[in-house]
Structure formats: C-alpha cells, structure tokens
PDB file of C-alpha atoms in Angstrom:
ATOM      1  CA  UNK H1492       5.942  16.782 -12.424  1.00 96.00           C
ATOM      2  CA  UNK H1493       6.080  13.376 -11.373  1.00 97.00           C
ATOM      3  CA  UNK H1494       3.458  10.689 -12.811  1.00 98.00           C
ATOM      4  CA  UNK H1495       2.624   8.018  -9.838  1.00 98.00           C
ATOM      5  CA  UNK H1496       0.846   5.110 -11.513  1.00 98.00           C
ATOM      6  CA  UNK H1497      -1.297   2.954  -9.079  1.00 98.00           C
ATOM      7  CA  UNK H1498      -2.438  -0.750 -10.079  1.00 96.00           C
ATOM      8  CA  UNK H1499      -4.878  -1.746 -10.161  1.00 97.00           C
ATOM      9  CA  UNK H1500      -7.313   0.421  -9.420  1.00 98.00           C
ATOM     10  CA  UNK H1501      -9.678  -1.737  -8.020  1.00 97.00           C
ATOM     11  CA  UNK H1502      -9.258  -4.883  -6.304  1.00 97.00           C
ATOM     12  CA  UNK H1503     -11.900  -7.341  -4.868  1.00 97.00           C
ATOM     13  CA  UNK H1504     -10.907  -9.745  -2.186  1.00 97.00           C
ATOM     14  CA  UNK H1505     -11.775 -11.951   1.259  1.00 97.00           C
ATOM     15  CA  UNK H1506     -10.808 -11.727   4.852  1.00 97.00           C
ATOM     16  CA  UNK H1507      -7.665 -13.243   5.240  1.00 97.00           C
ATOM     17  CA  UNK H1508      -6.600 -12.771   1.334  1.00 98.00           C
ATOM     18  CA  UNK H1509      -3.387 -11.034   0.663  1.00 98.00           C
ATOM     19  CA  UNK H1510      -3.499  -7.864  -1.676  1.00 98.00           C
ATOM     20  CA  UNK H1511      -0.610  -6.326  -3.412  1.00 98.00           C
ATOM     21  CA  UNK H1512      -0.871  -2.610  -4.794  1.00 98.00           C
ATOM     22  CA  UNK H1513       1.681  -1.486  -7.249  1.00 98.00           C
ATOM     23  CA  UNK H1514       2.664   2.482  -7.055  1.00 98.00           C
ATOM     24  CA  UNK H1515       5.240   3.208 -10.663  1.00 98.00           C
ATOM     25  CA  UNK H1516       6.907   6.494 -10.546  1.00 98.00           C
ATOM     26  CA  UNK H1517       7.502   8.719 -14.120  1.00 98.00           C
ATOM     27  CA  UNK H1518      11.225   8.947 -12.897  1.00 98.00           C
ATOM     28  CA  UNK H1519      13.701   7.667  -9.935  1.00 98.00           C
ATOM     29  CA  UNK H1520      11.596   9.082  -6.847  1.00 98.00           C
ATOM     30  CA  UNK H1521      14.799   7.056  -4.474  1.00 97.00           C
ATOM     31  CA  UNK H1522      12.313   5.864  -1.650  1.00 96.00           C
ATOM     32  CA  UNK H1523      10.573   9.316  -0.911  1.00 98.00           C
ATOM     33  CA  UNK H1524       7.497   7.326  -1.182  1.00 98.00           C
ATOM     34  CA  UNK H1525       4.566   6.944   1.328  1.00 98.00           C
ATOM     35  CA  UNK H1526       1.074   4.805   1.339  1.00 98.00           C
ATOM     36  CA  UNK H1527      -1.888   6.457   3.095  1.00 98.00           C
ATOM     37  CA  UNK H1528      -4.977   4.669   3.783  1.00 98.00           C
ATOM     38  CA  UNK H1529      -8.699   6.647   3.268  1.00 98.00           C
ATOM     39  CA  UNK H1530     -12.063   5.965   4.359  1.00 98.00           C
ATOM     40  CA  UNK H1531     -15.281   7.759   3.049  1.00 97.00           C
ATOM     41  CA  UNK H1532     -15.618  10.362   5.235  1.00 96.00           C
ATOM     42  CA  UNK H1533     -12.230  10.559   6.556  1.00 98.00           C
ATOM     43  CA  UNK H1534      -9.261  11.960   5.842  1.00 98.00           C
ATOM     44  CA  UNK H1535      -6.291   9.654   4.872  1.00 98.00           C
ATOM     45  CA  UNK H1536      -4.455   7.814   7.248  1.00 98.00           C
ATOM     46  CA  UNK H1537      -0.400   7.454   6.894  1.00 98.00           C
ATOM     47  CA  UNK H1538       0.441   4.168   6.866  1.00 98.00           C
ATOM     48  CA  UNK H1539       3.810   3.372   5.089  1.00 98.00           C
ATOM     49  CA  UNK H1540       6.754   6.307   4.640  1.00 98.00           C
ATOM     50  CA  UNK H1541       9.962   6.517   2.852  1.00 97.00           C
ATOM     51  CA  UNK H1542       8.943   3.087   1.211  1.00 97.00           C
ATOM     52  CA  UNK H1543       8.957   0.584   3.661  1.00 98.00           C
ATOM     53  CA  UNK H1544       8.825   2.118   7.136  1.00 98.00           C
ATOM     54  CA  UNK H1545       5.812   1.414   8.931  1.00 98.00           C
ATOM     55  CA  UNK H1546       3.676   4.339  10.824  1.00 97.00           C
ATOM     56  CA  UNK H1547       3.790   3.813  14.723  1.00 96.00           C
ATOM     57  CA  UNK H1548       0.331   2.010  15.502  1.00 97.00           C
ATOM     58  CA  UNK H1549      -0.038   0.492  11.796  1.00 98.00           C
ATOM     59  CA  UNK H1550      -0.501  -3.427  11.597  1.00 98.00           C
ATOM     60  CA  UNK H1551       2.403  -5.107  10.968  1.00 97.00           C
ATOM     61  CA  UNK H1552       0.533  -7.032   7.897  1.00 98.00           C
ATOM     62  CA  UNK H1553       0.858  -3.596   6.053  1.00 98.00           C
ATOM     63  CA  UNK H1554       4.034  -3.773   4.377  1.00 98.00           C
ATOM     64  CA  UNK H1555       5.921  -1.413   1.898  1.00 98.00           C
ATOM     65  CA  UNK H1556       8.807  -2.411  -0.309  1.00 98.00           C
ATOM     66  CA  UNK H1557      10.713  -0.952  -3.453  1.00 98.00           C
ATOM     67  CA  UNK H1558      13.042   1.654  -4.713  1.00 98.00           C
ATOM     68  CA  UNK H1559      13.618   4.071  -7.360  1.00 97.00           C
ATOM     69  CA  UNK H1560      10.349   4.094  -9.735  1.00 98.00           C
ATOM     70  CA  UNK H1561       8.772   0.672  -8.392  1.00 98.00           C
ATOM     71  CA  UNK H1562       6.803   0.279  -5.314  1.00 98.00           C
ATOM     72  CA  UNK H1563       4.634  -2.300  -4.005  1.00 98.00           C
ATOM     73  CA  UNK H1564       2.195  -1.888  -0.881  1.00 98.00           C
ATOM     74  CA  UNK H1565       1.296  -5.540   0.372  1.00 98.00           C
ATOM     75  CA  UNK H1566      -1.439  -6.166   3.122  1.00 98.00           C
ATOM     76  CA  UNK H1567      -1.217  -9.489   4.307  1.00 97.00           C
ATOM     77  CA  UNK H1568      -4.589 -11.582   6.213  1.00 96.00           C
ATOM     78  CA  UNK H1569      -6.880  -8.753   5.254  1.00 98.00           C
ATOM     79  CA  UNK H1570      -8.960  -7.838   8.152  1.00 98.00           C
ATOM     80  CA  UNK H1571     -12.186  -6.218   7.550  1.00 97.00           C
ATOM     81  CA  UNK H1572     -11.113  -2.698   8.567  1.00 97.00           C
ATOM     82  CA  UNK H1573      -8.710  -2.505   5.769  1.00 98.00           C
ATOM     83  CA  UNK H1574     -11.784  -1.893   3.019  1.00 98.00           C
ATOM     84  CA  UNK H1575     -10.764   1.587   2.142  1.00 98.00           C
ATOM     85  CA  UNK H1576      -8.928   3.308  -0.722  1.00 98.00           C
ATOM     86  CA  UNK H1577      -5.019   3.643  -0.904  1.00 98.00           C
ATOM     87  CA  UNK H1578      -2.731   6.069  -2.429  1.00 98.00           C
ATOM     88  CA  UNK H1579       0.838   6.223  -2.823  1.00 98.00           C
ATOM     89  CA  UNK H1580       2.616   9.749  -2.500  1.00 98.00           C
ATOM     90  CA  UNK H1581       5.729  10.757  -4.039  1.00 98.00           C
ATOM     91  CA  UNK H1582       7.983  12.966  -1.860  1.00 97.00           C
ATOM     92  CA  UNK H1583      11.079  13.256  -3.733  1.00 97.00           C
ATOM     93  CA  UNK H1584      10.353  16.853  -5.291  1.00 96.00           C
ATOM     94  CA  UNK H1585       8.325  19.583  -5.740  1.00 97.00           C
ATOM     95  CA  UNK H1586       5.430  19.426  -6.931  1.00 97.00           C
ATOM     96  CA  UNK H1587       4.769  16.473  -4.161  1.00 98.00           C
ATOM     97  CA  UNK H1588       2.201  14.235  -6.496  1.00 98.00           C
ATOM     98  CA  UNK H1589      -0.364  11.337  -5.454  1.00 98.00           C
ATOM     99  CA  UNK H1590      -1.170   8.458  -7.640  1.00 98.00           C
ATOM    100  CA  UNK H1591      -4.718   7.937  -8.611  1.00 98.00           C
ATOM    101  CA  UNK H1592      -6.053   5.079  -5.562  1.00 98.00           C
ATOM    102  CA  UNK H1593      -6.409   1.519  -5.537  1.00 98.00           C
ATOM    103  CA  UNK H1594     -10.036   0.772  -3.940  1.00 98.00           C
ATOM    104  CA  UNK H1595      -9.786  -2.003  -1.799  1.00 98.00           C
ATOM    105  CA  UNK H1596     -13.412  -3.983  -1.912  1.00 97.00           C
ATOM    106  CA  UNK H1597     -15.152  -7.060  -0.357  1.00 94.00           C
ATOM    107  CA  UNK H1598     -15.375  -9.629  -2.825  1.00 93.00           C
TER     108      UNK H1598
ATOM    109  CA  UNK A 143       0.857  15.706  19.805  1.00 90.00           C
ATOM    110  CA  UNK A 144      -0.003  18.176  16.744  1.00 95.00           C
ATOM    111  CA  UNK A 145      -4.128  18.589  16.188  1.00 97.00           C
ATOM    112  CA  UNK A 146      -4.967  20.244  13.019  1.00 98.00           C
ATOM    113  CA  UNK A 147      -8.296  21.590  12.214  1.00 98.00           C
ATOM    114  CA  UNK A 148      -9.663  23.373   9.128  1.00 98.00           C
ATOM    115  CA  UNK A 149     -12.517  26.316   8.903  1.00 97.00           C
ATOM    116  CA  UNK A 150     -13.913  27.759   5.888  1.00 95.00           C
ATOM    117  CA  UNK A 151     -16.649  29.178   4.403  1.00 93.00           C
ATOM    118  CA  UNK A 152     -18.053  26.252   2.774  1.00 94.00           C
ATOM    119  CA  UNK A 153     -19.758  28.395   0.301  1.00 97.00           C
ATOM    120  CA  UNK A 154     -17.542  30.967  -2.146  1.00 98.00           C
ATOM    121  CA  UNK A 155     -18.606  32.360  -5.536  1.00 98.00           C
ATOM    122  CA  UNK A 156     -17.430  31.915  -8.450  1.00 98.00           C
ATOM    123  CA  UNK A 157     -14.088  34.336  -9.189  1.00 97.00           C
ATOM    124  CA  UNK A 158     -14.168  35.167  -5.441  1.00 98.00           C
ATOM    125  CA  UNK A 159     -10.944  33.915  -3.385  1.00 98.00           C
ATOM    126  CA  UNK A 160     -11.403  31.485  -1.340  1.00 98.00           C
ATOM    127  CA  UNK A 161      -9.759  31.415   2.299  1.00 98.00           C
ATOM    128  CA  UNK A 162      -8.924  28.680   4.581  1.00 98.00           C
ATOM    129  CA  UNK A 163      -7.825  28.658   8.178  1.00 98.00           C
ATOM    130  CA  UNK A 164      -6.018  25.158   9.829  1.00 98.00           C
ATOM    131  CA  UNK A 165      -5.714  26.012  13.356  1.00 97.00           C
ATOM    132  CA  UNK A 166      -2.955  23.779  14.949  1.00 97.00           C
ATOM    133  CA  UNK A 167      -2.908  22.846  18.640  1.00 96.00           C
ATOM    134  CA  UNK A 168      -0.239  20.727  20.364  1.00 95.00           C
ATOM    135  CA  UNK A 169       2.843  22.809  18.715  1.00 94.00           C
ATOM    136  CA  UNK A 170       3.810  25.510  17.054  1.00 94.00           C
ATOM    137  CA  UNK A 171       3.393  26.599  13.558  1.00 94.00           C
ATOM    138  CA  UNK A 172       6.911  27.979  13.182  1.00 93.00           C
ATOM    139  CA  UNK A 173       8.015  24.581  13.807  1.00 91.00           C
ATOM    140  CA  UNK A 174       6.685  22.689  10.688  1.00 93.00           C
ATOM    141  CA  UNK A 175       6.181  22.094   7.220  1.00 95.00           C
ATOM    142  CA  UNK A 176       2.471  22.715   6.172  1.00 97.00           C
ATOM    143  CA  UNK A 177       1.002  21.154   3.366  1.00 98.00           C
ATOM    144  CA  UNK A 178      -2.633  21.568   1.646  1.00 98.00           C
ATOM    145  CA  UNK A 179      -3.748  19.544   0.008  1.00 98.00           C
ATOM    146  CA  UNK A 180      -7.245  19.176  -1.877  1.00 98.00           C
ATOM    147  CA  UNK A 181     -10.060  16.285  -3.050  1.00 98.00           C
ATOM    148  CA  UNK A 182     -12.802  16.347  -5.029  1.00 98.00           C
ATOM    149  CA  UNK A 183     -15.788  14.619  -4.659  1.00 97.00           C
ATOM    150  CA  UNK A 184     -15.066  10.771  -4.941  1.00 96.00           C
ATOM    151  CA  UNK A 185     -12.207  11.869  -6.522  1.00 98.00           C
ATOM    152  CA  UNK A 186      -8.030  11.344  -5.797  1.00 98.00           C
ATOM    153  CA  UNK A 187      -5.916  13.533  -4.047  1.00 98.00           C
ATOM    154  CA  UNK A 188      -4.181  17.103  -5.664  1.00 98.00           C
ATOM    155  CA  UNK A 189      -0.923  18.213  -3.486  1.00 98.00           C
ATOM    156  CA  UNK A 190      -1.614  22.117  -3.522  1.00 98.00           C
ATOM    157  CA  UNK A 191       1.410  23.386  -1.638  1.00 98.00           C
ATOM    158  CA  UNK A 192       3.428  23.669   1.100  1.00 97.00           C
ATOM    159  CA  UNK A 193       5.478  26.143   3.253  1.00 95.00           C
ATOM    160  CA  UNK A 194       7.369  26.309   6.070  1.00 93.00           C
ATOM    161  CA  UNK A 195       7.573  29.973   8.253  1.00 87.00           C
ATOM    162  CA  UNK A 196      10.993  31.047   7.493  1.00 87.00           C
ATOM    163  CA  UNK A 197      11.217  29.635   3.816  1.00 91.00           C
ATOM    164  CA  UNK A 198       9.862  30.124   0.246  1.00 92.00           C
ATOM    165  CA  UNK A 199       6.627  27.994  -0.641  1.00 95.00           C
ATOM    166  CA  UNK A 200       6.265  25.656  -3.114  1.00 97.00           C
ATOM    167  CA  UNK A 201       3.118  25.282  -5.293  1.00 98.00           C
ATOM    168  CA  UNK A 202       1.601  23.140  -7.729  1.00 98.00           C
ATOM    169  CA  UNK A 203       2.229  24.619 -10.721  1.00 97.00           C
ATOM    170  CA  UNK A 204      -1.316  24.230 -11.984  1.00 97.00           C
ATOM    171  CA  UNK A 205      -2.335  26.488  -8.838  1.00 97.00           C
ATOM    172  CA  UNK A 206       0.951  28.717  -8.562  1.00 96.00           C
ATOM    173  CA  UNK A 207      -0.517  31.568 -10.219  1.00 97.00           C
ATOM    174  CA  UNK A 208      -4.267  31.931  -7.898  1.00 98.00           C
ATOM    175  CA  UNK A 209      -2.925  30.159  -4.714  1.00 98.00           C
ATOM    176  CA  UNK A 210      -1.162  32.090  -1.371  1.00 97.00           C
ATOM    177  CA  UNK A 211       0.012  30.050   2.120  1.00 97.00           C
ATOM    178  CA  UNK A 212       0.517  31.792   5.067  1.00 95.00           C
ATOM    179  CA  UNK A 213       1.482  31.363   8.682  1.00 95.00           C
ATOM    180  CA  UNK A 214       0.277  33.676  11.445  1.00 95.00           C
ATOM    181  CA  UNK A 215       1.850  32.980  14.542  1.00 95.00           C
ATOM    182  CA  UNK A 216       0.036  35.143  16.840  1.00 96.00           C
ATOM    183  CA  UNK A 217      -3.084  32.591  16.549  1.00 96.00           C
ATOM    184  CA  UNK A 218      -0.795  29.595  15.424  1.00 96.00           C
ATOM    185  CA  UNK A 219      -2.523  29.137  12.519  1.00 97.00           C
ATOM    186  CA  UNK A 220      -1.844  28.369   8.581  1.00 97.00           C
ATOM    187  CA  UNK A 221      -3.772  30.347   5.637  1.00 97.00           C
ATOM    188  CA  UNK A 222      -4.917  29.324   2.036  1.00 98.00           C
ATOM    189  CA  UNK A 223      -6.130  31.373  -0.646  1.00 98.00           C
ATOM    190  CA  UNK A 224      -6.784  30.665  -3.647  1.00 98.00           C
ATOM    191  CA  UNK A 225      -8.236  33.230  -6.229  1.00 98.00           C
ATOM    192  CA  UNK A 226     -10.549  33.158  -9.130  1.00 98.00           C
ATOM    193  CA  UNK A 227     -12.812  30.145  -8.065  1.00 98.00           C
ATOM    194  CA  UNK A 228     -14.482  27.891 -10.226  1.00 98.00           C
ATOM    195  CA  UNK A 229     -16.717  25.118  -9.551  1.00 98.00           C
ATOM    196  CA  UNK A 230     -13.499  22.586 -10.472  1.00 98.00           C
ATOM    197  CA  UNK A 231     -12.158  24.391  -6.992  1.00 98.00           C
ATOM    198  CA  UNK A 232     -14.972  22.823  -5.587  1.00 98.00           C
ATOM    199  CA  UNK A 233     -13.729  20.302  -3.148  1.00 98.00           C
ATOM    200  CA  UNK A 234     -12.875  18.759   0.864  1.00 98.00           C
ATOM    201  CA  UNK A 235      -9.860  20.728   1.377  1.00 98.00           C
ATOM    202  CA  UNK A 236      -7.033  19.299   4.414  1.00 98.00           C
ATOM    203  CA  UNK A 237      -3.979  20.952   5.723  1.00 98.00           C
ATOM    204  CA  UNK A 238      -1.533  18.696   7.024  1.00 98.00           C
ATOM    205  CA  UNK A 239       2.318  18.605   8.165  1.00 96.00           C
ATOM    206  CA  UNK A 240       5.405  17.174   6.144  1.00 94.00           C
ATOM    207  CA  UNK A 241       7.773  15.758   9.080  1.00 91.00           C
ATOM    208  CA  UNK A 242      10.517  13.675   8.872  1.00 89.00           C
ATOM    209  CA  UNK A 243      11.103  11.193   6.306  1.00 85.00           C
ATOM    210  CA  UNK A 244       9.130  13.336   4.031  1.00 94.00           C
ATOM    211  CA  UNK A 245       5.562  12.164   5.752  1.00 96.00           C
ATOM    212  CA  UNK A 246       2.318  13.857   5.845  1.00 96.00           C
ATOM    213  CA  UNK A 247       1.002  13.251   9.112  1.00 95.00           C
ATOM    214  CA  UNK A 248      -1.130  14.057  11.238  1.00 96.00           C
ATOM    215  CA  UNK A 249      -4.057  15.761   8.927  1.00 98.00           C
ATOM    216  CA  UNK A 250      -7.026  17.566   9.939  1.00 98.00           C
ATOM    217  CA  UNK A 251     -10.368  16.388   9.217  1.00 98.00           C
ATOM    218  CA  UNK A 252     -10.875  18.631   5.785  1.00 98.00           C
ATOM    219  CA  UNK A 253     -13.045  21.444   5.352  1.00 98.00           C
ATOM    220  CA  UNK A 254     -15.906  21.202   2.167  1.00 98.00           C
ATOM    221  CA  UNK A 255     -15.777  23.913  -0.485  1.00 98.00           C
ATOM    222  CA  UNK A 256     -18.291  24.480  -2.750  1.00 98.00           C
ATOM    223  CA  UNK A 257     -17.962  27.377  -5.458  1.00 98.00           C
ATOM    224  CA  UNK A 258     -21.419  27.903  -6.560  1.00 97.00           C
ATOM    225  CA  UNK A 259     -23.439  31.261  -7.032  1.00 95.00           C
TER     226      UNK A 259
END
C-alpha cells in the first residue's frame, strides 16, 4: 500500500495568513493526488484533484502543486471558513490511501 | 447532479455483518465508480473499496476478507457488508463516486455505526 505523509499535522494561524500543507507519498503516485477539505460534522469536501486542478466552485486561494511523491496544498489570505481539517488522497492504485489530516486552527 | 445518501442500522453486534445502503439520485448506478469509505470517531479517513457494475472490486486488503460491494439497479442503489464486527468497525461510514481524474466527489452525508452489544 501506499504511505501518504501529511505535515504538519496541526497548524495555527490568522485571517489573511498563508498556510502550506505538505502531502509525501511512500512511492511515485504521478499526480493521482487530491485534497479534500472536512468539517466536524460533515463529510469532506473535494477541493484539489489530480494535483493541482481546482474543484468547480473552490476559491481560487486554494492551490495544489507537485508531482511524483511530493505535494503541497497552499491556501492563500485564509478566510475564516477555511478552519477545518485537510487530507490528501492518493489515487494512483489500489488500495486508494488517505494521509493522516492537517488540522487547520485559529491562532 | 448525483445525490448520494447512506442508511444503516446504526446499531450491529458484535460478529454480526453489518449492511449499508447509499441510495443515489440524479444518475444511474451502472454509470459510476462507487467508493466507501469509513471514519472513526475524530479519527482520519480508511478507503474501504470500490466497484464499478460491470467490473471486479477492489478492497482494502485489511478488509478484503469480511467486506462485499454491491450494486442493485432495480432501486439504484450501492451495498456494503462487512462481516464479523468489532467495536474497531465502529465508525461514520460514506459512499461516494470516483469520476474523472480519479476524484471522489460528490459524497453522501455518512451513516454512524456503532458495534456494541
């Protein structure tokens, strides 16, 4: 199976700050790679697929980058909607595997 | 555009099977990939399979051996089971479509499980 690593797991910031999660894969994943945003209570949200292509109706400050094993999720101006947990998604091969969630919270 | 909603139980025994319905609305279940996928209490998310009608599944291997996805197209719907519950198979459980460029969306809203006698 394929080990996504998510880092950090936590991070604490301010309206308007710009965050950067990291998503490392065990082994080249090429960009079969999504983000998905949660809420508590709700089920995840897609926001980010094959790496870098943004969901219809996502922000534009949401932005995806990388290829093979390194990925980076970057939300830019941080509104306060965007408090949530993230989690990258590797969709390369079977089994399809999540990394572990970065927790987004208010500093 | 594809709705997705899950029904359960919400309450199976321990070493019972537990069976999930996602009833889909806005297309038809012959025409997708269909995914389950499981969480935990304030845990992350576990990838539990996926099928599509007219091909072989694929399961987590850690499940493979207790878990079963189904279509039936008759009430458009998609099936889990999973057999031999413990309380670690207690969890929100969501069914959701793969669709092009490999991308799980939409979801459902999840359906609780909890395995307890």
């Amino acid at each position: 199976d394929i080990q996504l690593t998510q880092s950090p797991s936590y991070v604490s910031a301010s309206i308007g700050d710009r965050v950067t999660i990291t998503c490392r894969a065990s082994q080249d994943i090429n960009n079969f790679l999504a983000w998905y945003q949660q809420k508590p209570g709700k089920a995840p949200n897609l926001l980010i697929y094959v790496a870098a292509s943004l969901q219809n109706g996502v922000p534009s400050r949401f932005r995806g980058s990388g290829y093979g094993s390194v990925f980076t999720l970057t939300i830019s101006n941080l509104q306060p909607e965007d408090f949530a947990t993230y989690y990258c998604q590797q969709a390369n091969s079977f089994p399809r595997t999540f990394g572990g969630g970065t927790k987004v919270e208010m500093k | 555009q594809v709705r997705l909603e899950e029904s359960g139980p919400g309450l199976v025994k321990p070493s019972d099977t537990l069976s999930l319905t996602c009833s889909v609305s806005g297309g038809s279940v012959s025409s997708y990939h269909w995914t389950w996928i499981r969480q935990p209490a304030g845990k992350g998310l576990e990838w539990i399979g996926q099928m599509y009608p007219t091909l072989r599944p694929n399961y987590n291997p850690s499940l493979q051996s207790r878990v079963t996805m189904s279509v039936d197209r008759s009430k458009n719907q998609v099936s889990l089971r999973l057999a031999s519950v413990t309380a670690a198979d207690t969890a929100i459980y969501y069914c959701a479509t793969e669709i092009a460029g490999r991308r799980l969306d939409p979801w459902g809203q999840g359906t609780l499980v909890v395995v307890s006698s």
